[in-house]
PDB file of N, CA and C in Angstrom:
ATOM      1  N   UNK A   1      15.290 -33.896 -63.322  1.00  0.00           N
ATOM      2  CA  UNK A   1      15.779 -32.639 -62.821  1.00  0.00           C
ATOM      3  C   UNK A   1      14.631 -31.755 -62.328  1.00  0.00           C
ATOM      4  N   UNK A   2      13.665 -31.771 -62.951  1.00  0.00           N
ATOM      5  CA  UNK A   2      12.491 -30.894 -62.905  1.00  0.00           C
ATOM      6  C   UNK A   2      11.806 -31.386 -61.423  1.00  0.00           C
ATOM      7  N   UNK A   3      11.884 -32.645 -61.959  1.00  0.00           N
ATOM      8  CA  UNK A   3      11.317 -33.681 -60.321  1.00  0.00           C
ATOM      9  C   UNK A   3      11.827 -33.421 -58.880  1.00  0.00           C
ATOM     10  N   UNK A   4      13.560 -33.031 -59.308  1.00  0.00           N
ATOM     11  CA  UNK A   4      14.046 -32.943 -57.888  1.00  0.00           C
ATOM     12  C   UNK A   4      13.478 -31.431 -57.395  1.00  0.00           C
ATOM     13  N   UNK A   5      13.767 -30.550 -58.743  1.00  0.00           N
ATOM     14  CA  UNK A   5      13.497 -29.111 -58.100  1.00  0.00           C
ATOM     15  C   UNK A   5      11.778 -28.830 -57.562  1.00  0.00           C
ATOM     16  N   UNK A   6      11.170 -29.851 -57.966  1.00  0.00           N
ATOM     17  CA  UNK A   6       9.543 -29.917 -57.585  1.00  0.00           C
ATOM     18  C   UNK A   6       9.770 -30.162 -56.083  1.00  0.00           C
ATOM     19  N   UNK A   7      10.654 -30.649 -55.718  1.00  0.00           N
ATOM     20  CA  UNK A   7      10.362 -32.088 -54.770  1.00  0.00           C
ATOM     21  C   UNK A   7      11.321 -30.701 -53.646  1.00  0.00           C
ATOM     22  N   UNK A   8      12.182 -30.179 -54.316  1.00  0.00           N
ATOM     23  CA  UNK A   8      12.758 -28.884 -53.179  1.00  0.00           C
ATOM     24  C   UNK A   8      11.855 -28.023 -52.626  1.00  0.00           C
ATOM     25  N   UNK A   9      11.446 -27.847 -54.187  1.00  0.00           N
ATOM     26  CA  UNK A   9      10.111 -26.824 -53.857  1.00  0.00           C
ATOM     27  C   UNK A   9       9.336 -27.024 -52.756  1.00  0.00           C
ATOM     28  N   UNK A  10       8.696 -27.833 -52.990  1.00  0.00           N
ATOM     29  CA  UNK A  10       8.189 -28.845 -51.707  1.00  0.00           C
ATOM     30  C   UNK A  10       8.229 -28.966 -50.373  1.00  0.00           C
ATOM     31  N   UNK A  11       9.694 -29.169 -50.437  1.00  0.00           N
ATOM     32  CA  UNK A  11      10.136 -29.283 -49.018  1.00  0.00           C
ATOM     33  C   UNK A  11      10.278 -27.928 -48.552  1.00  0.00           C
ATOM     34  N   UNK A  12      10.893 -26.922 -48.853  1.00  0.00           N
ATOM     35  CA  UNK A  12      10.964 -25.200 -48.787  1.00  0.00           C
ATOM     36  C   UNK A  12       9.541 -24.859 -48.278  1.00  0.00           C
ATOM     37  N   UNK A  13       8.668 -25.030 -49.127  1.00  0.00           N
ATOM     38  CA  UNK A  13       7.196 -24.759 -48.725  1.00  0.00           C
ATOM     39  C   UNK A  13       6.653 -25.267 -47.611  1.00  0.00           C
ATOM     40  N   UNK A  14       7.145 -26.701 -47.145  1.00  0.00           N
ATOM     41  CA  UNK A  14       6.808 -27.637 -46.200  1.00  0.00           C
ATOM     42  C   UNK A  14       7.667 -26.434 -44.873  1.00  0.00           C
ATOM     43  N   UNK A  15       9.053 -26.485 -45.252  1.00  0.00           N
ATOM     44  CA  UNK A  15       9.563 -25.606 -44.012  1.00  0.00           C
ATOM     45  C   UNK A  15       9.151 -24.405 -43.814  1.00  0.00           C
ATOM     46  N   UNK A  16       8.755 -23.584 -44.604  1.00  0.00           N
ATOM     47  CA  UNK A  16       7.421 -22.547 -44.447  1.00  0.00           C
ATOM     48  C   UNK A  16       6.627 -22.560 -43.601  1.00  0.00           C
ATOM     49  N   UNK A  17       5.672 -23.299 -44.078  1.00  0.00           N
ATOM     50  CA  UNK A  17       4.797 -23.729 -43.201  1.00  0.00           C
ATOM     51  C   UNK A  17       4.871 -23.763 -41.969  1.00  0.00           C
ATOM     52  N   UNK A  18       6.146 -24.320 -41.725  1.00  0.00           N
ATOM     53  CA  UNK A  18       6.746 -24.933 -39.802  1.00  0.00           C
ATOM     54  C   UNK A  18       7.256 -23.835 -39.850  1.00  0.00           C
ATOM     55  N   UNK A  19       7.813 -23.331 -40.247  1.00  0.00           N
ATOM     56  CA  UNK A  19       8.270 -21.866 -39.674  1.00  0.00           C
ATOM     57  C   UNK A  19       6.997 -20.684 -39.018  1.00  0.00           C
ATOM     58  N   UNK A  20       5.806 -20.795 -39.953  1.00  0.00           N
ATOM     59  CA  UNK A  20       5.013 -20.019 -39.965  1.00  0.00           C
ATOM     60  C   UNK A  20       4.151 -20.408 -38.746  1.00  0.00           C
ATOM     61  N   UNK A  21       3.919 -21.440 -38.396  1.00  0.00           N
ATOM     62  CA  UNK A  21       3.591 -22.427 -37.568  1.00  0.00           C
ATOM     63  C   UNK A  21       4.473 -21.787 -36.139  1.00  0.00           C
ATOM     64  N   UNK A  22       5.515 -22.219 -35.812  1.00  0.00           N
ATOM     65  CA  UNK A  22       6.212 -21.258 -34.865  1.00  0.00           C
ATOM     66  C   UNK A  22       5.928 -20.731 -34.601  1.00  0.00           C
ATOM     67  N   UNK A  23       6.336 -19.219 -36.083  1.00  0.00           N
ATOM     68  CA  UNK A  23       6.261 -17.871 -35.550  1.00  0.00           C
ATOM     69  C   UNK A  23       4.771 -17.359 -34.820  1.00  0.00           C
ATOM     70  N   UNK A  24       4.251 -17.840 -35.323  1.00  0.00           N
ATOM     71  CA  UNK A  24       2.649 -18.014 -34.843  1.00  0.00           C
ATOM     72  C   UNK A  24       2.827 -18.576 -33.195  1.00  0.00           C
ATOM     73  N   UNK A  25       3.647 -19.208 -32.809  1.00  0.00           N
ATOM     74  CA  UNK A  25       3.065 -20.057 -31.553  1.00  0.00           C
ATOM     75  C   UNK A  25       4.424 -18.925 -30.863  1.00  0.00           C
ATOM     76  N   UNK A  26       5.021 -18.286 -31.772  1.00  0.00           N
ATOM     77  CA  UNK A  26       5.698 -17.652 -30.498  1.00  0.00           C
ATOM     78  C   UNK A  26       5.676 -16.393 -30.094  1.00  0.00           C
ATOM     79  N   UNK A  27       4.165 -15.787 -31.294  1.00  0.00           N
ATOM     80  CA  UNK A  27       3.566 -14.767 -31.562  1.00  0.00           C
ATOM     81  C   UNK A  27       2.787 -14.929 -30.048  1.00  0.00           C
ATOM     82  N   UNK A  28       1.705 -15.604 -30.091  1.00  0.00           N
ATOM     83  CA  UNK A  28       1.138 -15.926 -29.084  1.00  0.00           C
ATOM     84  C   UNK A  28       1.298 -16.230 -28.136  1.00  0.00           C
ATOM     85  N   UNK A  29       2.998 -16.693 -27.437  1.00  0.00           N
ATOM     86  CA  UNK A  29       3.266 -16.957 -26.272  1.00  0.00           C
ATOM     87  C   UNK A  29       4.157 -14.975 -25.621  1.00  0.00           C
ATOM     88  N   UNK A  30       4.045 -14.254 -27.036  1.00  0.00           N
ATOM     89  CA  UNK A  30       4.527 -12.998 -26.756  1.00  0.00           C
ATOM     90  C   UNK A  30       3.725 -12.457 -26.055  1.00  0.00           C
ATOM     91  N   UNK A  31       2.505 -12.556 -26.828  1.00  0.00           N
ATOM     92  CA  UNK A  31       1.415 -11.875 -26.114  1.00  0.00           C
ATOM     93  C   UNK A  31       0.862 -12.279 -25.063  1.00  0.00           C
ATOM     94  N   UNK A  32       0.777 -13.738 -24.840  1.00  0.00           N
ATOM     95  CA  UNK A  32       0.249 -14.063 -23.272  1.00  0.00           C
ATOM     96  C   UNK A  32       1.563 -13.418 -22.413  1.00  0.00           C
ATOM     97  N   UNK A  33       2.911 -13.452 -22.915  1.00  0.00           N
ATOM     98  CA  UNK A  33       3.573 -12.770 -21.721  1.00  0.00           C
ATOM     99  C   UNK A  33       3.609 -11.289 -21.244  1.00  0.00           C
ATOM    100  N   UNK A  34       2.916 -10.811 -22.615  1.00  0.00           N
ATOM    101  CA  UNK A  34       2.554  -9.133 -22.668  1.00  0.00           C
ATOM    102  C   UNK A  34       1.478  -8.915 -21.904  1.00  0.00           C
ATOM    103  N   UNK A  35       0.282  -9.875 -21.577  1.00  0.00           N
ATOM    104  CA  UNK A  35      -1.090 -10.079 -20.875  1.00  0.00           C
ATOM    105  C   UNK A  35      -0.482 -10.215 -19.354  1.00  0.00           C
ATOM    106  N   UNK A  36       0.337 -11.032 -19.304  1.00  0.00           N
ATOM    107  CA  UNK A  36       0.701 -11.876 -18.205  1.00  0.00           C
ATOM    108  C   UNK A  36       1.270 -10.178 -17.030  1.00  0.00           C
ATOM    109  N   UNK A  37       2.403  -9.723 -18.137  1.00  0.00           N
ATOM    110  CA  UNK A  37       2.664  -8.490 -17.650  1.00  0.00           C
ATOM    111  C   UNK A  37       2.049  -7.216 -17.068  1.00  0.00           C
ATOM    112  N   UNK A  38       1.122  -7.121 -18.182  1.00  0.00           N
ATOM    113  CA  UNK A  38      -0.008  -5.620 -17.661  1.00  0.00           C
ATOM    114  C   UNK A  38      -0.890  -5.928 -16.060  1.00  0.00           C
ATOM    115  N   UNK A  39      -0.810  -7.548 -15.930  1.00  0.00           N
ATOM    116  CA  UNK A  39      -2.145  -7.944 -15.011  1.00  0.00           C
ATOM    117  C   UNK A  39      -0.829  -7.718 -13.657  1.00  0.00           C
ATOM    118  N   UNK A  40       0.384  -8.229 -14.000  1.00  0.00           N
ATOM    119  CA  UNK A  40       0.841  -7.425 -13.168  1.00  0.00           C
ATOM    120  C   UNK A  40       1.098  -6.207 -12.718  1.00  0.00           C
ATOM    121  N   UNK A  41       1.577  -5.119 -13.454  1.00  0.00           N
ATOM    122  CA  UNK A  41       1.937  -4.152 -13.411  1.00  0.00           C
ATOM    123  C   UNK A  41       0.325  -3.414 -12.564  1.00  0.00           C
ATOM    124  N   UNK A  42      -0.566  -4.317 -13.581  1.00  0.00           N
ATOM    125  CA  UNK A  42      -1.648  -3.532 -12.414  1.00  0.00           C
ATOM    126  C   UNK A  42      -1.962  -4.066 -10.821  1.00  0.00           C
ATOM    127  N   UNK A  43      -1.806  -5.169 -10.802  1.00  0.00           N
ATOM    128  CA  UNK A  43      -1.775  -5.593  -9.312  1.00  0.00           C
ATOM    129  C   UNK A  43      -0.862  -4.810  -8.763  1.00  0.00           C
ATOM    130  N   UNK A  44       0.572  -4.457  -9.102  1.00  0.00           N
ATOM    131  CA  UNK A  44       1.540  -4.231  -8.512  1.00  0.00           C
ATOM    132  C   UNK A  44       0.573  -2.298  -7.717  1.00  0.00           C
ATOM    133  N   UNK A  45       0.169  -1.614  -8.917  1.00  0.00           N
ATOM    134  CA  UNK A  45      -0.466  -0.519  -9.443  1.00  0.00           C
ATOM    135  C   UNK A  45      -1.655  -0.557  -7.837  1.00  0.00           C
ATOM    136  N   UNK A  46      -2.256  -1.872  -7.973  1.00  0.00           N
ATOM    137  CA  UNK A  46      -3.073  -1.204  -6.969  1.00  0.00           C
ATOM    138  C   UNK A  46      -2.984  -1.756  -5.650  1.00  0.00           C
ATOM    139  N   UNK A  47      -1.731  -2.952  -5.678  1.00  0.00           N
ATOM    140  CA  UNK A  47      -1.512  -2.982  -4.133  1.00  0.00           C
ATOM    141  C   UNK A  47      -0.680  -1.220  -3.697  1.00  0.00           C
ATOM    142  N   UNK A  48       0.042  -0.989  -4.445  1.00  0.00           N
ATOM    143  CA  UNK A  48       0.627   0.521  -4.005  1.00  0.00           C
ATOM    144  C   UNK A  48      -0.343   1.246  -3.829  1.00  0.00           C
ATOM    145  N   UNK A  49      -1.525   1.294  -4.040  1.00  0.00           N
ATOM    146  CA  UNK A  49      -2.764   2.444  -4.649  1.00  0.00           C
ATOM    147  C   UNK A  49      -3.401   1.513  -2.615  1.00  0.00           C
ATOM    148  N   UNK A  50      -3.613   0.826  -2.271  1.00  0.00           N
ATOM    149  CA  UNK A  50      -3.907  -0.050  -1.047  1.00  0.00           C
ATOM    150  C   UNK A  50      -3.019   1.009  -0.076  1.00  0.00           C
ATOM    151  N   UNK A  51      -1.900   0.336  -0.627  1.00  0.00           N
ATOM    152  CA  UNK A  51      -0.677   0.741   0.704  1.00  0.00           C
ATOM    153  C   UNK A  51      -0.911   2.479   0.777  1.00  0.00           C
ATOM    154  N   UNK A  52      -0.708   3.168   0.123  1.00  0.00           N
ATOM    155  CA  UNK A  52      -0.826   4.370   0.437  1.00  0.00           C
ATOM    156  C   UNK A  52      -2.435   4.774   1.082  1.00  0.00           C
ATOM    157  N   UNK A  53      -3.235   4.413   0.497  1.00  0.00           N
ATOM    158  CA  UNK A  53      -4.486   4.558   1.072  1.00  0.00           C
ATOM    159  C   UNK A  53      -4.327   4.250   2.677  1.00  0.00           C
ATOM    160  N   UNK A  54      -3.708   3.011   3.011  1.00  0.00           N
ATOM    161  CA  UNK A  54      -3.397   2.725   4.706  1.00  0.00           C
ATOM    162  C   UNK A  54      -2.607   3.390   5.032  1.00  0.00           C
ATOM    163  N   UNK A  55      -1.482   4.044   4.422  1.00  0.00           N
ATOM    164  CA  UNK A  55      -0.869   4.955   4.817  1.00  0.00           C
ATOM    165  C   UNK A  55      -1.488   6.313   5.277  1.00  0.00           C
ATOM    166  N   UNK A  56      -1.975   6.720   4.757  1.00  0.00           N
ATOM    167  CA  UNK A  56      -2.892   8.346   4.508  1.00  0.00           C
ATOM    168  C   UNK A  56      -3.452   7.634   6.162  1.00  0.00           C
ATOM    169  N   UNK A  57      -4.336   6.760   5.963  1.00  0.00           N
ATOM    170  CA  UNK A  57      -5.640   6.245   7.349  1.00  0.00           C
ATOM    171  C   UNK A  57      -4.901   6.368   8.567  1.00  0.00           C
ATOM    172  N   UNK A  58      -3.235   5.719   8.458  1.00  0.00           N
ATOM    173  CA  UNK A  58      -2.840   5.688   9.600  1.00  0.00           C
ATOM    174  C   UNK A  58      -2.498   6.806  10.496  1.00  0.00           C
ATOM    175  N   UNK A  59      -1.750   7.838   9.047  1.00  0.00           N
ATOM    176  CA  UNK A  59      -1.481   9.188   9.428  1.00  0.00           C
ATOM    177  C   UNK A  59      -2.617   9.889  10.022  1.00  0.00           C
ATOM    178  N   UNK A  60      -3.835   9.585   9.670  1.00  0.00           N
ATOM    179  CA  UNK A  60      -4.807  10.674  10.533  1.00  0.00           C
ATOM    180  C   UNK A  60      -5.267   9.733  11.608  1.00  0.00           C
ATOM    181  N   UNK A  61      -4.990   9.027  11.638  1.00  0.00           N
ATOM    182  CA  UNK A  61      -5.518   8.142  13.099  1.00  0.00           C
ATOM    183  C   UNK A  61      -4.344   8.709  13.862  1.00  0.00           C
ATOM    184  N   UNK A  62      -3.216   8.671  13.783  1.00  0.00           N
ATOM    185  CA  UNK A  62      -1.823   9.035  14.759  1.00  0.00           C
ATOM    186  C   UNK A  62      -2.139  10.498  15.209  1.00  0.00           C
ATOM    187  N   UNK A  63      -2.455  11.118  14.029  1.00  0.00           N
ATOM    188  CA  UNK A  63      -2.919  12.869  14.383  1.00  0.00           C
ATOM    189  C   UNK A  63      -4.322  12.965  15.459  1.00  0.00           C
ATOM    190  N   UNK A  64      -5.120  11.908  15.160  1.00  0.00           N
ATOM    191  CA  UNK A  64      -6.560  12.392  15.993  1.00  0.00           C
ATOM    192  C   UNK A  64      -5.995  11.644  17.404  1.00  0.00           C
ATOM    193  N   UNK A  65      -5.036  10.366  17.271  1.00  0.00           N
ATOM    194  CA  UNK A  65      -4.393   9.773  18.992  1.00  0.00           C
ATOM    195  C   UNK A  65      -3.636  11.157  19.397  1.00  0.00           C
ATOM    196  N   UNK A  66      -2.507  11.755  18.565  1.00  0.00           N
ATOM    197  CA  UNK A  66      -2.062  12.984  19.214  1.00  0.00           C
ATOM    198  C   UNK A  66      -2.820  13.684  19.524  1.00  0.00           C
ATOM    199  N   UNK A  67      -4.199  14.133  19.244  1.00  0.00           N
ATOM    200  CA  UNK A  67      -4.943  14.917  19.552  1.00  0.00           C
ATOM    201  C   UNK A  67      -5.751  14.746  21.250  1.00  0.00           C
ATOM    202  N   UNK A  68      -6.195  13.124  21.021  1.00  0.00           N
ATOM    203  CA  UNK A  68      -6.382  12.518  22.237  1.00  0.00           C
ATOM    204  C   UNK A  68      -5.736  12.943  23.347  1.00  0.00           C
ATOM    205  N   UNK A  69      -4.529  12.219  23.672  1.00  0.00           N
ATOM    206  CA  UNK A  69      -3.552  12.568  24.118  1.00  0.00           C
ATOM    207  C   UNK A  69      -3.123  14.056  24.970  1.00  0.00           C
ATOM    208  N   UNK A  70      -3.395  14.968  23.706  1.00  0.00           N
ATOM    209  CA  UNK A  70      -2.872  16.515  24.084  1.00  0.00           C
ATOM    210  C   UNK A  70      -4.260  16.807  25.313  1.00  0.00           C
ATOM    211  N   UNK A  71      -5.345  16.630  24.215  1.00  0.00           N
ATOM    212  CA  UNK A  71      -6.804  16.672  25.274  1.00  0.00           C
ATOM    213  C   UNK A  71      -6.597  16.302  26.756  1.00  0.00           C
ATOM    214  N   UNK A  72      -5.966  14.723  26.887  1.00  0.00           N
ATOM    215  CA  UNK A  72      -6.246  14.354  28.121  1.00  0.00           C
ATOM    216  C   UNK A  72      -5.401  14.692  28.891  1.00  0.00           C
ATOM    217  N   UNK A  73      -3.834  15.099  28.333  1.00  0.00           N
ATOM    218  CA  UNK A  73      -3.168  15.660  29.118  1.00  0.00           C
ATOM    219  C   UNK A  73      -3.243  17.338  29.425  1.00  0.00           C
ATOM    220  N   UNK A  74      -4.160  17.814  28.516  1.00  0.00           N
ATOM    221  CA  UNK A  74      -4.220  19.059  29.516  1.00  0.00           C
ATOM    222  C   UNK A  74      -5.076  18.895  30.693  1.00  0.00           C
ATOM    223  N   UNK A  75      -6.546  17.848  30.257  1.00  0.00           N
ATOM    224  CA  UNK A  75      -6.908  18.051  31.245  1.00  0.00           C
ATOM    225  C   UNK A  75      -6.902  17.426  32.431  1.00  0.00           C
ATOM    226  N   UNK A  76      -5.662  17.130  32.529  1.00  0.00           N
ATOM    227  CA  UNK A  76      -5.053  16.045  33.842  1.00  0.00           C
ATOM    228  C   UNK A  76      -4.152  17.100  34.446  1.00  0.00           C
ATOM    229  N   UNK A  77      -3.425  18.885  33.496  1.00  0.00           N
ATOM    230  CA  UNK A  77      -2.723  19.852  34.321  1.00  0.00           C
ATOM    231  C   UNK A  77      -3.540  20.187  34.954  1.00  0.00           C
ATOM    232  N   UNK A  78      -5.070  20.636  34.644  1.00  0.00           N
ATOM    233  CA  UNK A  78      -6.059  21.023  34.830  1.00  0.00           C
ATOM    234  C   UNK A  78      -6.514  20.804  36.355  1.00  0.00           C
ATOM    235  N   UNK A  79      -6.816  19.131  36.091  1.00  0.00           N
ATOM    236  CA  UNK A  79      -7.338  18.832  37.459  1.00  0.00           C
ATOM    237  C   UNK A  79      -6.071  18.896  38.553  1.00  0.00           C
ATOM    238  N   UNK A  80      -4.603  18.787  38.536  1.00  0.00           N
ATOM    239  CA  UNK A  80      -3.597  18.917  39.105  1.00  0.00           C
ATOM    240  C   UNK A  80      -3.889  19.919  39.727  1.00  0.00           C
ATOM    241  N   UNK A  81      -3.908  20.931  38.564  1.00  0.00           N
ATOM    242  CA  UNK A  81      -3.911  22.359  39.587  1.00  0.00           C
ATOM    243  C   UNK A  81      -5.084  22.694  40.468  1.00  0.00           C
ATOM    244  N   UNK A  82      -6.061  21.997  40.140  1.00  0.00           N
ATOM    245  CA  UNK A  82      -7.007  22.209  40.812  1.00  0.00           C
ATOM    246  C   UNK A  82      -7.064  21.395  42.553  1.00  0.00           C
ATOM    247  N   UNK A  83      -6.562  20.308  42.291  1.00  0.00           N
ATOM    248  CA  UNK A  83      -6.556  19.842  43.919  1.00  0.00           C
ATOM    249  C   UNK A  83      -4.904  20.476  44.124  1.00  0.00           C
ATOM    250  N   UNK A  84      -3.952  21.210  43.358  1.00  0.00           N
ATOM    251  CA  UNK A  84      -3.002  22.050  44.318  1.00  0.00           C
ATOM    252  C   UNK A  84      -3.748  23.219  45.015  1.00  0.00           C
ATOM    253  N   UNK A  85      -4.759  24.136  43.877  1.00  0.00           N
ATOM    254  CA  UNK A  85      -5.848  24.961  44.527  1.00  0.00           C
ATOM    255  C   UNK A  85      -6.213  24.278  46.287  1.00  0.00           C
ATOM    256  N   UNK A  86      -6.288  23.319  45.833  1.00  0.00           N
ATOM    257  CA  UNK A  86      -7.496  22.678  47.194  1.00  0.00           C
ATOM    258  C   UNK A  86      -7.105  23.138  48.001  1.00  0.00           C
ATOM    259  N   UNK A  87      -5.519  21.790  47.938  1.00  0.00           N
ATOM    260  CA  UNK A  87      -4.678  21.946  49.120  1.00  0.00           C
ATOM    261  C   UNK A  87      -3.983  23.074  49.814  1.00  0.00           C
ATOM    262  N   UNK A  88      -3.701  23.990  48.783  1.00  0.00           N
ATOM    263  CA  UNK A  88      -3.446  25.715  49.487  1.00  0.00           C
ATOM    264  C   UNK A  88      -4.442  26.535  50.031  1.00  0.00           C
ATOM    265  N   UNK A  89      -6.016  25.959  49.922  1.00  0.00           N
ATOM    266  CA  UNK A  89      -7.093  26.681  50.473  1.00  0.00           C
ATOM    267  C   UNK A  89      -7.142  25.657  52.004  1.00  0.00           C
ATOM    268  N   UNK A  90      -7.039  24.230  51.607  1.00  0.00           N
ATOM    269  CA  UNK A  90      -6.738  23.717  52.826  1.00  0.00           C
ATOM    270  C   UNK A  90      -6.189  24.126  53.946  1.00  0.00           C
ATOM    271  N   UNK A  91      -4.707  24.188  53.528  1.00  0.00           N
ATOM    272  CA  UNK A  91      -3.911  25.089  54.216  1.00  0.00           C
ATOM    273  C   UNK A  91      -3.757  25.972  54.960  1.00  0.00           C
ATOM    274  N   UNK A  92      -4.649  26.719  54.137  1.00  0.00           N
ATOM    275  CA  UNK A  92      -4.557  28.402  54.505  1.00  0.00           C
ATOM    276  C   UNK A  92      -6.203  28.031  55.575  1.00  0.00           C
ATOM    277  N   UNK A  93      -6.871  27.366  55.310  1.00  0.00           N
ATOM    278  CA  UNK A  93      -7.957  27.702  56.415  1.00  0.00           C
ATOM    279  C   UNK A  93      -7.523  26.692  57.873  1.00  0.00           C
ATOM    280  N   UNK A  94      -6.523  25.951  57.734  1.00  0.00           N
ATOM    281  CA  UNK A  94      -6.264  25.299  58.466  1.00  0.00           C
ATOM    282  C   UNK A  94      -5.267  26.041  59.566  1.00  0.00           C
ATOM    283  N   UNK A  95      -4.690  27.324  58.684  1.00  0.00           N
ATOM    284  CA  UNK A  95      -3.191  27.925  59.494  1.00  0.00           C
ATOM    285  C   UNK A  95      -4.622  29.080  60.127  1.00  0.00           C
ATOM    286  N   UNK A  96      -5.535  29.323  59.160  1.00  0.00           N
ATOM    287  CA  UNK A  96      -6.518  30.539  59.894  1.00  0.00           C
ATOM    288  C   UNK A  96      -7.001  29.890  61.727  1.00  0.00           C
ATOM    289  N   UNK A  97      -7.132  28.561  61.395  1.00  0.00           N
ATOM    290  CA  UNK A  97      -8.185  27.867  62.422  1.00  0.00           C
ATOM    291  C   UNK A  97      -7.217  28.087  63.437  1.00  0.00           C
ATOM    292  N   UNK A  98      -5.746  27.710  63.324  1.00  0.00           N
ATOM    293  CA  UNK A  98      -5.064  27.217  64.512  1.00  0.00           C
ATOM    294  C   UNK A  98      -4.891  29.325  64.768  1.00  0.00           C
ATOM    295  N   UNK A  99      -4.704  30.047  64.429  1.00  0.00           N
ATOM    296  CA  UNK A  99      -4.850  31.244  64.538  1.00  0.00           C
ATOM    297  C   UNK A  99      -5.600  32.018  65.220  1.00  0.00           C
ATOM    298  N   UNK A 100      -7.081  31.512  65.038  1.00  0.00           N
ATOM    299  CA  UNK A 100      -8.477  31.790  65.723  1.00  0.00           C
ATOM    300  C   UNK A 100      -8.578  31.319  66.979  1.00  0.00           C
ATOM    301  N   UNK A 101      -7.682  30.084  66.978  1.00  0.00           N
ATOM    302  CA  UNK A 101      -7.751  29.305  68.583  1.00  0.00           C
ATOM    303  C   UNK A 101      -7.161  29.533  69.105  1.00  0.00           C
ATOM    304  N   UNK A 102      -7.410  29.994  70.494  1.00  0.00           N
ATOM    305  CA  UNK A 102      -6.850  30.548  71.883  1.00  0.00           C
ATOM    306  C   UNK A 102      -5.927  29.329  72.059  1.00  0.00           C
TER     307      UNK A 102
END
């Protein structure tokens, strides 16, 4: 009797063991998935931390092209008005000439 309850004992302790054994291996597969996680969360962390950075770059590149832009189109009213200038001084010395001539 004593023998069998030795021999339970035994085996109880034996399943212990494998239990402990487990919990251990599933301790450690917690934590590599807890590792596994943070390395994402930070990739995730600094491709967003990327993307906005290109974001911000693009926005002031679009602002300094609008800026371009405004520049060259004023000074394209600029020169417009300036050969309309011409052509009304043209004009006008051209209507003087035929005026002057007999």
């Amino acid at each position: 009797m004593q023998q069998e309850m030795e021999k339970k004992l035994q085996n109880l302790e034996k399943q212990l063991e494998l239990e402990k054994e487990k919990n251990l291996e599933m301790q450690m597969k917690v934590e590599k998935l807890q590792n596994l996680e943070r390395q994402l969360n930070l990739e995730k962390l600094k491709k967003q931390q990327e993307l906005e950075k290109k974001q911000r770059k693009l926005e002031v590149q679009e602002k300094e092209v609008e800026q371009q832009v405004a520049k060259k189109e004023a000074s394209s009213e600029k020169a417009l008005q300036k050969l309309t200038d011409v052509k009304k001084s043209e004009n006008l010395l051209t209507e003087e000439r035929k005026n002057t001539l007999p």
